[in-house]
Short mmCIF file of C-alpha atoms and ligand atoms in Angstrom, two decimals:
data_model
loop_
_atom_site.label_atom_id
_atom_site.label_comp_id
_atom_site.label_asym_id
_atom_site.label_seq_id
_atom_site.Cartn_x
_atom_site.Cartn_y
_atom_site.Cartn_z
CA MET Q 12 69.77 81.25 91.17
CA GLU Q 13 69.26 80.07 87.61
CA ILE Q 14 68.38 76.59 88.92
CA SER Q 15 64.89 76.50 90.34
CA LEU Q 16 63.84 80.04 91.04
CA GLN Q 17 60.40 80.81 89.66
CA ASN Q 18 60.77 81.94 86.09
CA VAL Q 19 63.13 83.83 83.89
CA ALA Q 20 61.01 86.98 83.96
CA ASP Q 21 61.32 87.23 87.75
CA ILE Q 22 65.04 86.67 87.63
CA LYS Q 23 65.28 89.49 85.11
CA LYS Q 24 63.32 91.80 87.38
CA LEU Q 25 65.67 91.05 90.27
CA LYS Q 26 68.75 91.48 88.12
CA ALA Q 27 67.47 94.85 86.94
CA VAL Q 28 67.83 96.11 90.50
CA GLY Q 29 71.19 94.46 90.99
CA ILE Q 30 70.05 91.35 92.86
CA CYS Q 31 71.93 88.60 91.07
CA THR Q 32 72.56 85.86 93.60
CA ILE Q 33 70.74 83.82 96.24
CA LYS Q 34 72.80 85.66 98.83
CA GLY Q 35 71.57 88.90 97.28
CA ILE Q 36 67.98 87.82 97.87
CA GLN Q 37 68.75 86.86 101.45
CA MET Q 38 70.42 90.22 102.00
CA THR Q 39 67.33 92.11 100.80
CA THR Q 40 64.28 92.62 102.98
CA ARG Q 41 60.84 91.39 101.92
CA ARG Q 42 59.70 94.97 101.86
CA ALA Q 43 62.46 96.00 99.47
CA LEU Q 44 61.70 93.02 97.23
CA CYS Q 45 58.01 93.96 97.16
CA ASN Q 46 59.07 97.37 95.85
CA VAL Q 47 60.68 95.73 92.83
CA LYS Q 48 58.47 96.45 89.85
CA GLY Q 49 56.32 93.45 88.96
CA LEU Q 50 56.88 91.41 92.12
CA SER Q 51 53.80 90.76 94.24
CA GLU Q 52 53.94 89.94 97.93
CA ALA Q 53 53.01 86.33 97.25
CA LYS Q 54 55.76 86.05 94.69
CA VAL Q 55 58.30 87.57 97.06
CA ASP Q 56 57.38 84.97 99.69
CA LYS Q 57 57.98 82.21 97.16
CA ILE Q 58 61.29 83.69 96.08
CA LYS Q 59 62.48 84.00 99.69
CA GLU Q 60 61.45 80.42 100.40
CA ALA Q 61 63.18 79.07 97.32
CA ALA Q 62 66.34 81.04 98.14
CA ASN Q 63 66.47 79.73 101.69
CA LYS Q 64 66.05 76.17 100.42
CA LEU Q 65 69.04 76.56 98.13
CA VAL Q 66 71.34 78.23 100.61
CA GLU Q 67 70.94 77.84 104.38
CA PRO Q 68 70.56 81.30 105.79
CA GLY Q 69 72.22 82.13 109.04
CA PHE Q 70 74.84 80.58 111.22
CA LEU Q 71 78.43 79.60 110.61
CA THR Q 72 80.79 78.23 113.20
CA ALA Q 73 83.54 80.62 114.20
CA PHE Q 74 85.90 78.30 112.36
CA GLU Q 75 83.89 78.50 109.15
CA TYR Q 76 83.72 82.26 109.53
CA SER Q 77 87.47 82.44 109.97
CA GLU Q 78 87.85 80.41 106.76
CA LYS Q 79 85.67 82.96 105.00
CA ARG Q 80 87.76 85.80 106.45
CA LYS Q 81 90.83 84.18 104.87
CA MET Q 82 89.55 85.40 101.51
CA VAL Q 83 89.93 88.99 102.68
CA PHE Q 84 92.71 90.80 100.82
CA HIS Q 85 94.35 94.21 101.08
CA ILE Q 86 95.07 96.76 98.36
CA SER Q 87 98.16 98.91 98.77
CA THR Q 88 97.80 102.67 99.14
CA GLY Q 89 101.15 103.12 97.38
CA SER Q 90 102.86 104.11 100.64
CA GLN Q 91 104.35 101.47 102.94
CA GLU Q 92 103.85 103.64 106.01
CA PHE Q 93 100.22 104.18 105.16
CA ASP Q 94 99.74 100.46 104.43
CA LYS Q 95 101.23 99.59 107.79
CA LEU Q 96 98.76 101.92 109.45
CA LEU Q 97 95.93 100.02 107.76
CA GLY Q 98 97.29 96.55 108.45
CA GLY Q 99 98.31 96.03 104.83
CA GLY Q 100 96.12 98.43 102.87
CA ILE Q 101 92.47 98.88 101.99
CA GLU Q 102 90.57 95.79 103.08
CA SER Q 103 88.05 93.76 101.08
CA MET Q 104 84.59 92.83 102.46
CA ALA Q 105 84.58 96.25 104.10
CA ILE Q 106 83.99 99.93 103.51
CA THR Q 107 86.99 102.20 104.00
CA GLU Q 108 86.28 105.92 104.24
CA ALA Q 109 88.94 108.61 103.86
CA PHE Q 110 87.86 112.09 104.83
CA GLY Q 111 89.69 115.37 104.90
CA GLU Q 112 89.63 118.93 103.72
CA PHE Q 113 90.17 120.10 100.17
CA ARG Q 114 93.57 119.03 98.71
CA THR Q 115 94.39 116.50 101.41
CA GLY Q 116 94.88 113.76 98.79
CA LYS Q 117 91.56 111.92 98.71
CA THR Q 118 91.30 111.96 94.94
CA GLN Q 119 95.00 111.20 94.46
CA LEU Q 120 94.63 108.20 96.75
CA SER Q 121 91.59 107.07 94.74
CA HIS Q 122 93.63 107.23 91.54
CA THR Q 123 96.57 105.40 93.08
CA LEU Q 124 94.30 102.57 94.27
CA CYS Q 125 93.05 102.20 90.68
CA VAL Q 126 96.55 101.09 89.74
CA THR Q 127 97.73 99.23 92.85
CA ALA Q 128 94.52 97.16 92.86
CA GLN Q 129 95.65 95.74 89.53
CA LEU Q 130 99.03 94.60 90.80
CA PRO Q 131 99.61 91.20 92.41
CA GLY Q 132 100.09 91.49 96.17
CA PRO Q 133 100.84 89.45 99.28
CA ASN Q 134 98.94 86.28 100.25
CA GLY Q 135 98.18 85.26 96.70
CA TYR Q 136 96.33 88.41 95.73
CA THR Q 137 96.22 88.41 91.93
CA GLY Q 138 95.01 91.94 91.22
CA GLY Q 139 91.81 92.80 89.40
CA LYS Q 140 89.51 95.37 87.88
CA ILE Q 141 88.07 98.51 89.41
CA ILE Q 142 84.86 100.50 89.19
CA PHE Q 143 85.24 104.23 89.80
CA ILE Q 144 82.17 106.38 90.51
CA ASP Q 145 83.03 110.05 90.24
CA THR Q 146 80.66 112.62 91.77
CA GLU Q 147 82.94 115.66 91.61
CA ASN Q 148 84.27 115.41 88.07
CA THR Q 149 87.87 115.08 89.23
CA PHE Q 150 88.76 111.71 87.69
CA ARG Q 151 91.75 112.07 85.31
CA PRO Q 152 92.91 109.12 83.17
CA ASP Q 153 96.21 110.96 82.67
CA ARG Q 154 96.93 110.58 86.36
CA LEU Q 155 96.48 106.81 85.95
CA ARG Q 156 99.12 106.92 83.19
CA ASP Q 157 101.59 108.71 85.49
CA ILE Q 158 100.94 106.22 88.27
CA ALA Q 159 101.20 103.26 85.87
CA ASP Q 160 104.66 104.54 84.85
CA ARG Q 161 105.80 104.47 88.43
CA PHE Q 162 104.83 100.80 88.74
CA ASN Q 163 106.10 99.94 85.26
CA VAL Q 164 102.79 98.76 83.94
CA ASP Q 165 101.25 99.27 80.53
CA HIS Q 166 99.02 102.35 80.18
CA GLU Q 167 96.45 100.74 77.99
CA ALA Q 168 96.06 97.67 80.20
CA VAL Q 169 95.70 99.85 83.27
CA LEU Q 170 93.05 102.10 81.70
CA ASP Q 171 91.18 99.09 80.30
CA ASN Q 172 90.74 97.66 83.77
CA VAL Q 173 89.03 100.72 85.22
CA LEU Q 174 85.33 101.16 84.55
CA TYR Q 175 84.34 104.76 85.04
CA ALA Q 176 80.99 106.43 85.65
CA ARG Q 177 80.17 110.02 86.44
CA ALA Q 178 77.17 110.32 88.80
CA TYR Q 179 75.06 113.44 88.49
CA THR Q 180 72.55 113.09 91.32
CA SER Q 181 72.38 111.06 94.51
CA GLU Q 182 69.63 109.02 92.86
CA HIS Q 183 71.85 108.35 89.88
CA GLN Q 184 74.62 107.33 92.26
CA MET Q 185 72.27 104.74 93.79
CA GLU Q 186 71.11 103.50 90.39
CA LEU Q 187 74.71 102.99 89.32
CA LEU Q 188 75.06 100.50 92.17
CA ASP Q 189 72.55 98.23 90.43
CA TYR Q 190 74.89 98.20 87.48
CA VAL Q 191 77.88 97.65 89.76
CA ALA Q 192 76.29 94.60 91.37
CA ALA Q 193 75.33 93.20 87.96
CA LYS Q 194 78.86 93.71 86.68
CA PHE Q 195 80.46 92.13 89.75
CA HIS Q 196 78.15 89.16 89.30
CA GLU Q 197 78.74 88.85 85.56
CA GLU Q 198 82.51 88.90 85.94
CA ALA Q 199 82.71 87.08 89.24
CA GLY Q 200 86.04 87.36 91.02
CA ILE Q 201 87.43 89.79 88.43
CA PHE Q 202 86.54 93.04 90.18
CA LYS Q 203 88.40 93.82 93.38
CA LEU Q 204 87.63 97.44 94.16
CA LEU Q 205 84.78 99.93 94.05
CA ILE Q 206 85.63 103.60 94.53
CA ILE Q 207 83.18 106.46 95.15
CA ASP Q 208 84.87 109.86 95.10
CA SER Q 209 83.10 111.38 96.94
CA ILE Q 210 80.21 109.66 98.68
CA MET Q 211 78.44 112.76 100.07
CA ALA Q 212 78.91 115.49 97.46
CA LEU Q 213 75.65 114.86 95.61
CA PHE Q 214 73.64 114.25 98.77
CA ARG Q 215 74.81 117.63 99.93
CA VAL Q 216 73.41 119.27 96.80
CA ASP Q 217 70.21 117.22 96.53
CA PHE Q 218 69.20 117.66 100.16
CA SER Q 219 70.22 121.14 101.14
CA GLY Q 220 67.78 122.37 103.77
CA ARG Q 221 67.65 121.42 107.42
CA GLY Q 222 64.18 120.00 106.79
CA GLU Q 223 65.56 117.54 104.28
CA LEU Q 224 68.18 116.12 106.59
CA ALA Q 225 66.11 113.18 107.77
CA GLU Q 226 65.34 112.14 104.22
CA ARG Q 227 68.96 112.55 103.21
CA GLN Q 228 70.15 110.32 106.03
CA GLN Q 229 67.56 107.70 105.18
CA LYS Q 230 68.66 107.61 101.53
CA LEU Q 231 72.29 107.59 102.59
CA ALA Q 232 71.65 104.66 104.93
CA GLN Q 233 70.15 102.70 102.04
CA MET Q 234 73.14 103.40 99.85
CA LEU Q 235 75.63 102.41 102.52
CA SER Q 236 73.79 99.23 103.33
CA ARG Q 237 73.92 98.45 99.62
CA LEU Q 238 77.67 99.08 99.54
CA GLN Q 239 78.21 96.91 102.58
CA LYS Q 240 76.33 94.02 100.96
CA ILE Q 241 78.20 94.40 97.69
CA SER Q 242 81.56 94.31 99.47
CA GLU Q 243 80.69 91.10 101.32
CA GLU Q 244 78.81 89.33 98.55
CA TYR Q 245 81.52 89.81 95.92
CA ASN Q 246 84.55 90.07 98.21
CA VAL Q 247 85.61 93.51 97.00
CA ALA Q 248 87.08 96.50 98.77
CA VAL Q 249 84.82 99.55 98.85
CA PHE Q 250 86.69 102.84 99.14
CA VAL Q 251 84.79 106.09 99.62
CA THR Q 252 86.03 109.62 100.17
CA ASN Q 253 84.25 112.23 102.22
CA GLN Q 254 84.30 115.96 102.74
CA MET Q 255 84.37 117.88 105.98
CA THR Q 256 82.33 120.68 107.42
CA ALA Q 257 82.58 123.05 110.33
CA ASP Q 258 81.19 121.46 113.47
CA PRO Q 259 78.84 123.97 115.09
CA GLY Q 260 78.75 121.86 118.25
CA ALA Q 261 82.51 122.17 118.67
CA THR Q 262 82.74 125.93 118.98
CA MET Q 263 82.12 125.72 122.71
CA THR Q 264 84.88 123.18 123.25
CA PHE Q 265 88.63 123.61 122.97
CA GLN Q 266 89.02 121.33 119.98
CA ALA Q 267 92.01 122.37 117.86
CA ASP Q 268 90.24 121.67 114.59
CA PRO Q 269 86.48 122.04 114.93
CA LYS Q 270 85.69 120.25 111.67
CA LYS Q 271 84.14 116.88 111.16
CA PRO Q 272 83.29 114.52 108.31
CA ILE Q 273 79.76 114.89 106.94
CA GLY Q 274 77.20 112.10 106.86
CA GLY Q 275 76.67 111.97 110.61
CA HIS Q 276 76.21 108.77 112.57
CA ILE Q 277 74.89 106.89 109.57
CA LEU Q 278 78.19 107.11 107.72
CA ALA Q 279 80.22 106.76 110.91
CA HIS Q 280 78.61 103.42 111.64
CA ALA Q 281 78.62 102.13 108.07
CA SER Q 282 82.32 102.66 107.44
CA THR Q 283 84.37 99.75 108.71
CA THR Q 284 87.54 101.83 108.81
CA ARG Q 285 87.65 105.63 108.85
CA ILE Q 286 90.81 107.50 107.98
CA SER Q 287 91.24 111.20 108.48
CA LEU Q 288 93.68 113.01 106.17
CA ARG Q 289 95.33 116.32 106.87
CA LYS Q 290 98.02 118.47 105.32
CA GLY Q 291 101.65 118.41 106.30
CA ARG Q 292 104.56 120.36 104.86
CA GLY Q 293 104.57 120.67 101.05
CA GLU Q 294 103.48 117.45 99.42
CA LEU Q 295 103.32 115.62 102.74
CA ARG Q 296 100.04 114.41 104.21
CA ILE Q 297 99.18 112.73 107.48
CA ALA Q 298 96.72 109.87 107.72
CA LYS Q 299 95.15 108.95 111.02
CA ILE Q 300 93.03 105.95 111.90
CA TYR Q 301 89.83 107.44 113.17
CA ASP Q 302 87.85 104.31 113.76
CA SER Q 303 88.69 100.68 113.06
CA PRO Q 304 87.59 97.33 114.48
CA GLU Q 305 91.13 96.03 114.75
CA MET Q 306 93.73 98.76 114.22
CA PRO Q 307 94.92 101.13 116.97
CA GLU Q 308 94.54 104.89 116.59
CA ASN Q 309 97.81 105.73 114.91
CA GLU Q 310 99.20 108.13 112.34
CA ALA Q 311 101.27 107.76 109.18
CA THR Q 312 102.93 110.36 107.00
CA PHE Q 313 102.89 109.90 103.24
CA ALA Q 314 103.59 112.02 100.16
CA ILE Q 315 101.64 112.94 97.05
CA THR Q 316 103.99 112.46 94.10
CA THR Q 317 103.75 112.44 90.30
CA GLY Q 318 103.48 108.68 90.61
CA GLY Q 319 100.57 108.90 93.06
CA ILE Q 320 100.62 108.24 96.78
CA GLY Q 321 104.09 107.27 98.02
CA ASP Q 322 106.32 107.26 101.07
CA ALA Q 323 107.63 110.51 102.49
CA LYS Q 324 111.34 110.82 101.75
CA GLU Q 325 113.50 111.34 104.81
N1 LIG W 403 100.46 115.20 89.01
C1 LIG W 403 100.67 115.50 90.29
N2 LIG W 403 101.88 115.37 90.85
C2 LIG W 403 102.09 115.65 92.13
N3 LIG W 403 101.13 116.11 92.97
C3 LIG W 403 99.89 116.26 92.46
C4 LIG W 403 99.59 115.95 91.12
N4 LIG W 403 98.28 116.19 90.91
C5 LIG W 403 97.81 116.63 92.09
N5 LIG W 403 98.76 116.68 93.01
C6 LIG W 403 98.62 117.18 94.40
O1 LIG W 403 97.52 116.57 95.01
C7 LIG W 403 96.87 117.52 95.86
C8 LIG W 403 95.38 117.45 95.64
O2 LIG W 403 94.94 116.25 96.12
P1 LIG W 403 93.48 115.73 95.86
O3 LIG W 403 93.57 114.28 95.99
O4 LIG W 403 92.93 116.29 94.61
O5 LIG W 403 92.73 116.38 97.10
P2 LIG W 403 91.24 116.15 97.59
O6 LIG W 403 90.59 115.14 96.70
O7 LIG W 403 91.44 115.68 98.99
O8 LIG W 403 90.63 117.51 97.53
C9 LIG W 403 97.41 118.87 95.54
O9 LIG W 403 98.13 119.32 96.66
C10 LIG W 403 98.32 118.65 94.37
O10 LIG W 403 99.50 119.36 94.52
MG1 LIG W 404 88.91 115.25 95.51
#
C-alpha cells in the first residue's frame, strides 16, 4: 500500500483502525471506510480505486484457490484423538469455536494451543507467535510453564512468544483487534494464532436487557466479520471459546441437555468449525464436532493434565 496510495496521512488513518494492506481495504466496505476519522467520501472512492488498480479484486480459478488453500496449516490441540477429530488440529484461515459449560476445558485448551502453536508441525509448519485476548481474567502464565515442560521447551521463549491483552468491555475487545491487525501486518508471517477466551463474556455484560439484543448481535457480527478477515488476510488460526446458557425453547422438547452456546445465529454462521465440550469421568472431557464444512459429526475423548490437553490414558 506504501506505493501509490494517496498520502502518508491517509495511510496512517487507515492503519489506526487496523487496515494495513490493499486486501484490507478491499475487505472493508465504503461505508466503514467513510466512518474512519478524517476520510471523506471522495477520498474513500479514490482509495478504493487505487487499491483495485494494485490488486485485482475478485475471481480466482479453482486451481488458484486450491493453491491458496495449501497455505492452510493446523495447530495441535495436544491430544492426538482430538486432533484427528479436527482433521489435524485448529485450522488457519478460519474461526474455530469451542463451547461448553464451566470447567469443560476451554481455557486449558486455549493455554495448550499457546504452546503447541509454537512447535513445528506437519507439512512444513514452522510454529509462530500468538496473541491471547482474555475477557474473563483466567489467563495464567504459570500454566504455560507447565505445558512448556511437557513439550520440553524453554519457559522464557514460550512466554516471550505470547502477546497478552486483557479486554474490559466489548468495545475494548473490538479496539484490540485494530492492534492485532497492525501487529500481524508489522510482523508478517510470524503470528499464527489469535485466541479470544471468551468471545461472548463481555457482550453478555454490556448488553444485558432483551431490548439490547439486536444491538448486541449487530456489534457481535462486526467483530466476527473482523476476525474472519484477519484470519484470511494474515493466514492465522482464530480460536474463540464460548459459554452456554439454558435454552428456553428446548424445555418443550425431549432434549437431554437443553443448553446451547450463546451468540445465536450470528456466531453459529461465523464460526467455521464449532466444537462442543462436555465433562467425562474425572479429568476426561469429550469433544464433539458440532458444525464443520468438511469433518463428520464425531466425538473424541481427551484429558486435562498438568501438561495441558492430552490423550486419555486407557
Ligand atoms: N494445573 C492443572 N493440572 C491439571 N488439571 C487442571 C489444572 N488446572 C486446571 N485443571 C483442570 O481444568 C479444568 C478447568 O478447565 P477450564 O479450561 O478452566 O474450564 P472452562 O474454561 O471451560 O471453564 C478443571 O477441571 C481443572 O481440574
Ligand atoms: Mg474458562
